[in-house]
Short mmCIF file of C-alpha atoms and ligand atoms in Angstrom, two decimals:
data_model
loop_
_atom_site.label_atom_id
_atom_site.label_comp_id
_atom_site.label_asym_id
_atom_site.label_seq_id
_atom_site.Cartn_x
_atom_site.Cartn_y
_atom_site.Cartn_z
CA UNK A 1 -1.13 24.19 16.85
CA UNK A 2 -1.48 21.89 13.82
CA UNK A 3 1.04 19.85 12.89
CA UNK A 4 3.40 21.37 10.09
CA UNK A 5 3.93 19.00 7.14
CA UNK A 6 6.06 18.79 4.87
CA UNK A 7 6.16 16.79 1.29
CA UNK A 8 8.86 15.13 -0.95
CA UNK A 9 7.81 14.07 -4.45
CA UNK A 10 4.71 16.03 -5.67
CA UNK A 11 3.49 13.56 -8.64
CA UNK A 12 0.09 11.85 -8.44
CA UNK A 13 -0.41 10.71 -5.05
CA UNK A 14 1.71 13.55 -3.69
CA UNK A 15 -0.62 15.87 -5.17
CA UNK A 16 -3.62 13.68 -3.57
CA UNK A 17 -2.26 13.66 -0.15
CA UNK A 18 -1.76 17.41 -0.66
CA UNK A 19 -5.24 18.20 -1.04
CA UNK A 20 -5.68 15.94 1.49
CA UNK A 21 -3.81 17.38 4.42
CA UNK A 22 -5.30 20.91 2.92
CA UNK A 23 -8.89 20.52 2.57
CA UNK A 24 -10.11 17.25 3.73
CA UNK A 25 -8.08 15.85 6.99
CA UNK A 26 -8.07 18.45 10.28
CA UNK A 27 -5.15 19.42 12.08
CA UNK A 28 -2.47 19.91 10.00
CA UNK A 29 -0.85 21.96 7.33
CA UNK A 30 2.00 21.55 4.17
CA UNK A 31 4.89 24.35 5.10
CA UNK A 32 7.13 22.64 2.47
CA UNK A 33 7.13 20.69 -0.91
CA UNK A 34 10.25 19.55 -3.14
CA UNK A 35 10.23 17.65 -6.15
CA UNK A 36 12.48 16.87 -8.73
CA UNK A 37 10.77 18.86 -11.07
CA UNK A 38 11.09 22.12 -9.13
CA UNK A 39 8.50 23.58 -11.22
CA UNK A 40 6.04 21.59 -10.10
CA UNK A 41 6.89 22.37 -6.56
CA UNK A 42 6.84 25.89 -7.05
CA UNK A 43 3.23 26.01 -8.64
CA UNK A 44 2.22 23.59 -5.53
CA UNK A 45 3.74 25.65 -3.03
CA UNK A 46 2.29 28.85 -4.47
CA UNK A 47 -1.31 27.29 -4.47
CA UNK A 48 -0.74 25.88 -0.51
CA UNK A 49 0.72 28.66 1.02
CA UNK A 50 3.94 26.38 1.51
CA UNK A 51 7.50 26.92 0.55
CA UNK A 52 9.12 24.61 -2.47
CA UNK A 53 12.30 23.42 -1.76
CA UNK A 54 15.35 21.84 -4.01
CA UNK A 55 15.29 18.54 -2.03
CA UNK A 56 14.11 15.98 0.29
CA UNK A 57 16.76 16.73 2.73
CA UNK A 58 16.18 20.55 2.84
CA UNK A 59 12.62 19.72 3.79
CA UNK A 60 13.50 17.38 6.63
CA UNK A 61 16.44 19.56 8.21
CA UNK A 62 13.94 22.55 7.82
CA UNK A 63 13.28 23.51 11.74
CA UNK A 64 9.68 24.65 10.97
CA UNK A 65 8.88 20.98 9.25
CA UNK A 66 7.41 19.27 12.09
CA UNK A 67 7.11 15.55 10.47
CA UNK A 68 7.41 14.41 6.62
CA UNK A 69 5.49 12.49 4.20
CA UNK A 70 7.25 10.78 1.28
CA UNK A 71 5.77 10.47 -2.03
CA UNK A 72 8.47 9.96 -4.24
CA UNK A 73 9.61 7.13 -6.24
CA UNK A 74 9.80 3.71 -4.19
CA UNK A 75 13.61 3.64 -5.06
CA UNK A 76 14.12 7.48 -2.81
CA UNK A 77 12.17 6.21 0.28
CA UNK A 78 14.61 4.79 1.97
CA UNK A 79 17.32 7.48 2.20
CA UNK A 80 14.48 10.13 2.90
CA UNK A 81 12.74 7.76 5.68
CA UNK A 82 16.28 7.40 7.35
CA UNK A 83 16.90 11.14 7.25
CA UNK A 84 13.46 11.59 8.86
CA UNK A 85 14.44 9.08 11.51
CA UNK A 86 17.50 10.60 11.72
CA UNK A 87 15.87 13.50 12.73
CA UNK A 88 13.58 12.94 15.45
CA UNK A 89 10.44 13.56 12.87
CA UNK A 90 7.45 11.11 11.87
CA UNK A 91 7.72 10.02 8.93
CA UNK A 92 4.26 8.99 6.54
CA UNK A 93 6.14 6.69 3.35
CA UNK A 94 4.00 5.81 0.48
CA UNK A 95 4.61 1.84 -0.32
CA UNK A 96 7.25 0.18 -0.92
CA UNK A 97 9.09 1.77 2.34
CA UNK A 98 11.96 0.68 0.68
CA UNK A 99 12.85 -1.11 -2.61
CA UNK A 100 15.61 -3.51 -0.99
CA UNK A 101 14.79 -5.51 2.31
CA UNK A 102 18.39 -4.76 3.57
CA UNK A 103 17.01 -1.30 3.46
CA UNK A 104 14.25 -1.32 5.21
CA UNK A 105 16.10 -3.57 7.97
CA UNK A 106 18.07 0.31 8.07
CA UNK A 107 15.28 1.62 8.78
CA UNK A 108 14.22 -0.70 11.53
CA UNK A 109 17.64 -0.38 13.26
CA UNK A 110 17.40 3.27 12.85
CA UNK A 111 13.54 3.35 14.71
CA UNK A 112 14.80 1.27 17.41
CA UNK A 113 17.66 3.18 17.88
CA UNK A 114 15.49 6.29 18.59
CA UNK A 115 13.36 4.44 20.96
CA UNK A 116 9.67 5.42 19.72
CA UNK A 117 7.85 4.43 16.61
CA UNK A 118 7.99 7.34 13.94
CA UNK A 119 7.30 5.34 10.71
CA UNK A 120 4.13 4.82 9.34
CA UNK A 121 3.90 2.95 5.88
CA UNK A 122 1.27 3.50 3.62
CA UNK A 123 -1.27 0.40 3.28
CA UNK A 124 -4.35 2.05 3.27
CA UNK A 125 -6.58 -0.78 3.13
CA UNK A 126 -6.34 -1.70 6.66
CA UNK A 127 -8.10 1.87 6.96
CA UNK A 128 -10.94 0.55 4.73
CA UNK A 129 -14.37 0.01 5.80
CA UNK A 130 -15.20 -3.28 4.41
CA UNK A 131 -11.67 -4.41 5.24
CA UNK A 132 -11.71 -3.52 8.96
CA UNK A 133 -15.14 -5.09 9.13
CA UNK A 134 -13.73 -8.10 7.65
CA UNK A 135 -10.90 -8.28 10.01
CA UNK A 136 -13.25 -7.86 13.61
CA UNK A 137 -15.01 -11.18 11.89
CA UNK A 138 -12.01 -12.88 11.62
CA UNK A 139 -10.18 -11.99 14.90
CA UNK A 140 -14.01 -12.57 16.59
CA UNK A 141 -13.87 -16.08 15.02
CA UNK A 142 -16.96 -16.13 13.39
CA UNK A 143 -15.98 -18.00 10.27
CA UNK A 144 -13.49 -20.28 13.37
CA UNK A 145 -9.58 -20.59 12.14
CA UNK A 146 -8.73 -18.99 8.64
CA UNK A 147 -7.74 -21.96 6.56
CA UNK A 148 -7.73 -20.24 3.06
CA UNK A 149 -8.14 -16.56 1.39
CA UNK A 150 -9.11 -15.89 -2.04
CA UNK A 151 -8.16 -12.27 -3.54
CA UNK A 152 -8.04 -10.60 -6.76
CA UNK A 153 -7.10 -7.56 -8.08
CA UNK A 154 -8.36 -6.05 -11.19
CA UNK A 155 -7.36 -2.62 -12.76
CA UNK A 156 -8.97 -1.53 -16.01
CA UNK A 157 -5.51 -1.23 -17.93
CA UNK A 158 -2.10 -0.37 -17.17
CA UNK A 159 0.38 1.91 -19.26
CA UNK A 160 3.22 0.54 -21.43
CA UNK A 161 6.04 1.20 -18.87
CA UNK A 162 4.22 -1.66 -16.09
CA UNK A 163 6.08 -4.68 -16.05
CA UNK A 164 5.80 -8.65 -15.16
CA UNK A 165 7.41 -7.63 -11.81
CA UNK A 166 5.46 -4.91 -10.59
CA UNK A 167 2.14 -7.18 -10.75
CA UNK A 168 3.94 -8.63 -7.17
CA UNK A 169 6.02 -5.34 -6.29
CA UNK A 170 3.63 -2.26 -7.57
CA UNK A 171 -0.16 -4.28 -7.23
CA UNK A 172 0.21 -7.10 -5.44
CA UNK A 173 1.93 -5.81 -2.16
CA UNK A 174 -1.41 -4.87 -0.93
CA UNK A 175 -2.95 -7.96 -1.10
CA UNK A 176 0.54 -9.33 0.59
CA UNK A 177 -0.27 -6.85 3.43
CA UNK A 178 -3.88 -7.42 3.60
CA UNK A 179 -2.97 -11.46 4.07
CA UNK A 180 -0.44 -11.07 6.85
CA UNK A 181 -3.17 -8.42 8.31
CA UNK A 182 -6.18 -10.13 8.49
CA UNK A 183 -4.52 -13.50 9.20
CA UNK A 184 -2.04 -11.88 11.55
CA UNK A 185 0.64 -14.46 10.67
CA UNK A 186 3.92 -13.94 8.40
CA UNK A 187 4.12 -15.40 4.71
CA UNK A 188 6.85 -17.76 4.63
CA UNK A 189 6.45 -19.08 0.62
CA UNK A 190 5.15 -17.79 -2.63
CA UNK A 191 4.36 -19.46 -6.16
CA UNK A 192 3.39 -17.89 -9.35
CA UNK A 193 1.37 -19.39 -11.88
CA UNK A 194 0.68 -18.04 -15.53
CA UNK A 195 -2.47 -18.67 -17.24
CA UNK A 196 -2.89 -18.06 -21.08
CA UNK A 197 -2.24 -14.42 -21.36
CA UNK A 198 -5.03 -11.96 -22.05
CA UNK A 199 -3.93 -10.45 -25.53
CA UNK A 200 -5.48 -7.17 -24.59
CA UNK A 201 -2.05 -6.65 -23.00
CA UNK A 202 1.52 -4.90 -24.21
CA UNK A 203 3.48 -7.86 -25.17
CA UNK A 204 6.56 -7.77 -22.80
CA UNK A 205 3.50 -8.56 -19.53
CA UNK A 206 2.78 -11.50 -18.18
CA UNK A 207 -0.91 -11.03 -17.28
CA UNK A 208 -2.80 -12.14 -15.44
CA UNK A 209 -0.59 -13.76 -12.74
CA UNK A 210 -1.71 -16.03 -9.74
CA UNK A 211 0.09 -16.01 -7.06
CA UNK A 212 0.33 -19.01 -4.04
CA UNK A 213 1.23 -17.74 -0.61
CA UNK A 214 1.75 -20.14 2.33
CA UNK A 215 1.67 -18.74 5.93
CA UNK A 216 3.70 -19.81 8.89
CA UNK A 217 0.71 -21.24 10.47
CA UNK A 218 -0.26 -23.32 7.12
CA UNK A 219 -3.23 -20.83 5.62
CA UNK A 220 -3.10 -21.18 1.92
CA UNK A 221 -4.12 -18.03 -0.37
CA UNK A 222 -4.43 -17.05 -3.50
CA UNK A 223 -3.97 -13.61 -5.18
CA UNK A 224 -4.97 -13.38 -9.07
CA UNK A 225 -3.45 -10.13 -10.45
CA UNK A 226 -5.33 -9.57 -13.49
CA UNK A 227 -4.17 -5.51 -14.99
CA UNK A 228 -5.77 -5.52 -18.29
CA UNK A 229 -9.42 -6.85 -17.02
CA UNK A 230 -11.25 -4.02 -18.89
CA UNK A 231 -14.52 -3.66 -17.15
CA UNK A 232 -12.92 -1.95 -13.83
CA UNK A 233 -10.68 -2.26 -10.43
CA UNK A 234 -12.36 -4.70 -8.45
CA UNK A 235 -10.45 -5.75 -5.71
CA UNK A 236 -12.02 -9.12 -4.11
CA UNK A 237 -10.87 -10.85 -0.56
CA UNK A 238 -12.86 -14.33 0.77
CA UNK A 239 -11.60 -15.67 4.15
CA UNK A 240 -12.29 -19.53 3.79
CA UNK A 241 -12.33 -20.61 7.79
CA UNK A 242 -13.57 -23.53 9.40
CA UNK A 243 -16.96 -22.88 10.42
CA UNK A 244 -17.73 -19.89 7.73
CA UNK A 245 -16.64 -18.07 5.01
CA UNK A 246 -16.27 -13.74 5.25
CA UNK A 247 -16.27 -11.73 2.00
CA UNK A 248 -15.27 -8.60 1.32
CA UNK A 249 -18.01 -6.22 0.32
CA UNK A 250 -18.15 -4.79 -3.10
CA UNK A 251 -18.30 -0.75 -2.43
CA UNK A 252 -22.39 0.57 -1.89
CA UNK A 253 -23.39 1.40 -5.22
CA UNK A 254 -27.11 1.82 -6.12
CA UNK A 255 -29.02 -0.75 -8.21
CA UNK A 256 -30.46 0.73 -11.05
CA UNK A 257 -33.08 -0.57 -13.18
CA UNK A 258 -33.73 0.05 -17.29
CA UNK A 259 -33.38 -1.57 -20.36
CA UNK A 260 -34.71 -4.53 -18.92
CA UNK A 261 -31.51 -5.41 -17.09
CA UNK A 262 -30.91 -4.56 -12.90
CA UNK A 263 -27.44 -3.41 -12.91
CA UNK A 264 -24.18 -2.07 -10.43
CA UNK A 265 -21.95 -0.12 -11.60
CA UNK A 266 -18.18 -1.11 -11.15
CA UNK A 267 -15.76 1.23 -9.84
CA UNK A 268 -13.31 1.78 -12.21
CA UNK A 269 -10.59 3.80 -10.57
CA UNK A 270 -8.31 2.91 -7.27
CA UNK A 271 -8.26 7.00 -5.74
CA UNK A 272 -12.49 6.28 -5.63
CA UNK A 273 -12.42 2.88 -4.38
CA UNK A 274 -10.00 3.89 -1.28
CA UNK A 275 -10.36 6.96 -1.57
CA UNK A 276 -12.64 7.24 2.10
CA UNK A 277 -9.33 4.62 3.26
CA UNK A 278 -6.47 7.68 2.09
CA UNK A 279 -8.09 9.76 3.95
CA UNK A 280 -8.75 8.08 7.17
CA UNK A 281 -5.28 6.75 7.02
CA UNK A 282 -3.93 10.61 6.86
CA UNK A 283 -6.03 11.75 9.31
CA UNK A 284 -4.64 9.06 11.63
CA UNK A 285 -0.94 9.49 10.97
CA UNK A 286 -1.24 13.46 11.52
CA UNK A 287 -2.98 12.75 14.79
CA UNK A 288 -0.58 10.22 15.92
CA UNK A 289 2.54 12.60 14.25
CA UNK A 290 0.80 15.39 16.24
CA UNK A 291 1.86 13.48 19.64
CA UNK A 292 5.59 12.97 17.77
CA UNK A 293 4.95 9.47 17.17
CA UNK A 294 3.59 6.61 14.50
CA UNK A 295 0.71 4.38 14.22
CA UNK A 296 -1.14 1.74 11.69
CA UNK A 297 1.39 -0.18 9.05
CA UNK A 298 4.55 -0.18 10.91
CA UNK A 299 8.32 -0.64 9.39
CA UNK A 300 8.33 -4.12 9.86
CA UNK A 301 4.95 -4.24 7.98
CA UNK A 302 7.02 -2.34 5.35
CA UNK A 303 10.23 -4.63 5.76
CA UNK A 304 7.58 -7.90 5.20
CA UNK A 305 5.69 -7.09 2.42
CA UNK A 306 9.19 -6.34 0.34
CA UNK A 307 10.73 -9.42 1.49
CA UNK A 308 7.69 -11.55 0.25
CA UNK A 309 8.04 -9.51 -3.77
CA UNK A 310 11.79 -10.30 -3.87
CA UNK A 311 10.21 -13.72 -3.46
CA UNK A 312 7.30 -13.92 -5.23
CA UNK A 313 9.07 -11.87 -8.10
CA UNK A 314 12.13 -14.81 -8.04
CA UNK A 315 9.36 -17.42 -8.05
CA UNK A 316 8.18 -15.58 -11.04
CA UNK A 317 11.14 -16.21 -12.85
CA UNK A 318 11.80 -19.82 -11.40
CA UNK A 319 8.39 -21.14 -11.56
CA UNK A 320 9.64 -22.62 -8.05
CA UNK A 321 8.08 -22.23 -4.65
CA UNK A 322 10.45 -19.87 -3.13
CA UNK A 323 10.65 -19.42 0.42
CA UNK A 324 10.62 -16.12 2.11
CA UNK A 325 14.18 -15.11 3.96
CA UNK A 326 12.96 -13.16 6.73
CA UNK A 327 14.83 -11.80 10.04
CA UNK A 328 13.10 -12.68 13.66
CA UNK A 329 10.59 -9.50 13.96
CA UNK A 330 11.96 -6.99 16.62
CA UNK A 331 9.88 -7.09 20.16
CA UNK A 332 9.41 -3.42 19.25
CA UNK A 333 7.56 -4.38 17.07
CA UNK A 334 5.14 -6.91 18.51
CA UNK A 335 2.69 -4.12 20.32
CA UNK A 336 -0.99 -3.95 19.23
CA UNK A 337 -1.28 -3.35 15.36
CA UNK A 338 -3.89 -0.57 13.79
P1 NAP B 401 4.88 9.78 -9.59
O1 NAP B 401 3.62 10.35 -10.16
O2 NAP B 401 5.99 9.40 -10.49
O3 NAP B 401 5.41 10.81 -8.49
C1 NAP B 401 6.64 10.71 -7.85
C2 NAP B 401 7.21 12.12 -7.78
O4 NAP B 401 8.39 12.12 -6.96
C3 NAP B 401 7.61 12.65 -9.16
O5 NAP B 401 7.12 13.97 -9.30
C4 NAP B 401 9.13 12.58 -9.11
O6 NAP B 401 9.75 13.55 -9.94
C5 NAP B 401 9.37 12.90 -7.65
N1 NAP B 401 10.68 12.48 -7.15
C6 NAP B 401 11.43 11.41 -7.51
N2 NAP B 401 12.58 11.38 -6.81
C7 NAP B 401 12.54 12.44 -5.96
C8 NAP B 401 13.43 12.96 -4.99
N3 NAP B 401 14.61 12.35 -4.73
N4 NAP B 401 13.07 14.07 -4.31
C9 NAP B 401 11.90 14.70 -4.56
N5 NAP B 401 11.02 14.26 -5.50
C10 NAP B 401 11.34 13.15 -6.19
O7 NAP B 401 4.56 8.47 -8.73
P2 NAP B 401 3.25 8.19 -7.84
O8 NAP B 401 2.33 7.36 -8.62
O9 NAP B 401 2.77 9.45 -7.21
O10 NAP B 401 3.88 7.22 -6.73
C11 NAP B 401 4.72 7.68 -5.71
C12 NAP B 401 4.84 6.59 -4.64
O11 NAP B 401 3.56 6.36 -4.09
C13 NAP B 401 5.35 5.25 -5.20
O12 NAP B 401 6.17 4.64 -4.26
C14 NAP B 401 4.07 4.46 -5.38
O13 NAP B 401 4.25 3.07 -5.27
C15 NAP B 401 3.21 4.98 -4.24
N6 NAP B 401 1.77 4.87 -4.51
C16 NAP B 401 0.99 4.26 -3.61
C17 NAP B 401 -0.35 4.08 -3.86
C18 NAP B 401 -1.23 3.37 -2.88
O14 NAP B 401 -2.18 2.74 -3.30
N7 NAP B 401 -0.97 3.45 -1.60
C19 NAP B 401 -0.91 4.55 -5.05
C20 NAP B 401 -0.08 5.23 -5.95
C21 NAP B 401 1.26 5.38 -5.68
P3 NAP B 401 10.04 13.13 -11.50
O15 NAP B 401 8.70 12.90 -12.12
O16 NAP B 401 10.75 14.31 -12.05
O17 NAP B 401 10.88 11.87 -11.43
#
């Protein structure tokens, strides 16, 4: 029987994961959508063969919902992930898992309490190709111990409504969860530093950012978030280790020749560049949600990454190094990581 899905908060990448669980990942099937613009529910839910529902909690407490995948705004996940819980269902929650670390510490309480993982948080990267390649180099020590990593992020542009803060909280927390990933180690400080703003920006932004982590075993990186970059969304990771150095690859892209130039073309959109990534990371959550558990990015994973923004978005403000206030991780959550 496939597993029976259903969906709170229909907007851009609810409607992705949508199509996703419908025509691209096996095994499963949306019985149930609600959004806050029931509208938009209803014309989903006619189109999927699901039913739309007023709310987040209707879907959850529905008995034919088998497990739930939130795609709402950051600041609903929490009370919809602890409902879930709650519940006895898997649970899928876009990033952040929760906007307030106190929150997702709820959430933690509330998985232990039940006994099994059902959370899975959604950092899709770890599902990437190039990524997961990177990482069997690293933990195979072919470059020897990490001592530095070098990312970036670039996106084309971003809309009037992005602030200074989300560069950390919105962009950034990938590259946060990448770090503590690949170098399996917590972050335990962050820095900001503010070079001469690109003026192809709205005024109120601070971009492009760089951003100093520090790990608990000493690796240094840096993360330049760079939103207004124009030519595309590149998104670059070096591993620096003692012996070698392990890039990420650029995505396959043919080299074409004319004009006299050899050229690549950049990827200028973040649903193409991980989009292989979404899908891999669905399929693995339904199968794992299929056995009435979790796997991949775990709460904690989700409880880290938002206590490193609050502190990289108060060093932000400070221009201080601020130190990440962390709780002791959970033995539940110290089994073998996706
Ligand atoms: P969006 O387009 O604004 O969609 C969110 C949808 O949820 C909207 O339709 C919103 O309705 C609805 N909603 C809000 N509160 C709700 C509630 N209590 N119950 C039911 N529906 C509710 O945002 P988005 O870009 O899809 O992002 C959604 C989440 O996914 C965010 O947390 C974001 O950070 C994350 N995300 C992750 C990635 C990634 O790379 N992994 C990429 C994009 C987004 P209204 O429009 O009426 O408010």
């Amino acid at each position: 029987m496939s597993l029976r899905v259903g969906v709170i908060g229909a907007g851009m990448i609810g409607q992705e994961h949508i199509r996703r669980l419908t025509t691209v990942v096996t095994g499963a099937e949306v019985v149930a959508i609600a959004d806050l613009a029931t509208d938009r529910a209803e014309r989903l839910a006619a189109a999927t063969g699901a039913r739309a529902h007023a709310s987040g909690t209707e879907v959850i407490a529905h008995p034919d919902v088998h497990a739930v995948l939130v795609t709402s705004s950051g600041p609903t996940h929490a009370d919809h992930v602890l409902a879930a819980v709650a519940a006895g269902k898997p649970v899928f929650c876009e990033k952040p898992l929760a906007t307030a670390a106190t929150d997702c510490l709820r959430i933690i309480q509330a998985e232990i309490a039940h006994g099994r993982r059902l959370v899975q948080v959604g950092f899709m990267r770890r599902y990437d190709d190039g990524y997961r390649r990177l990482k069997r180099l690293v933990d195979a020590g072919d470059i020897g111990v990490p001592l530095m990593v070098h990312c970036a992020h670039r996106n084309p542009t971003v809309p009037v409504s992005y602030t200074s803060e989300m560069a950390m909280l919105d962009t950034a927390i990938h590259e946060v969860d990448v770090l503590r990933w690949l170098l399996a180690e917590e972050i335990v400080s962050a820095q900001v530093l503010t070079p001469r703003p690109t003026r192809r920006r709205f005024e109120h932004l601070q971009d492009p950012q760089i951003m100093l982590f520090e790990t608990a075993g000493g690796v240094r990186a840096d993360v330049e978030v760079f939103v207004n970059c124009q030519y595309g969304y590149d998104i670059r990771c070096e591993v620096v280790g003692e012996t070698g150095a392990a890039r990420l690859p650029d995505p396959a892209r043919p080299a074409v020749r004319g004009d006299a130039r050899d050229s690549t073309a950049v990827v200028t959109d973040w649903r193409e560049r991980f989009g292989d990534a979404f899908d891999a990371e669905i399929q693995a959550w339904v199968d794992a949600a299929s056995e009435g558990t979790a796997t991949g990015p775990d709460a904690w994973d989700g409880y880290a990454a938002t206590a490193v923004g609050d502190a990289t978005v108060e060093a932000l403000k400070t221009r201080e190094i601020v130190p990440v206030d962390m709780e002791p991780r959970p033995a539940f959550y110290t089994g073998a990581q996706q």
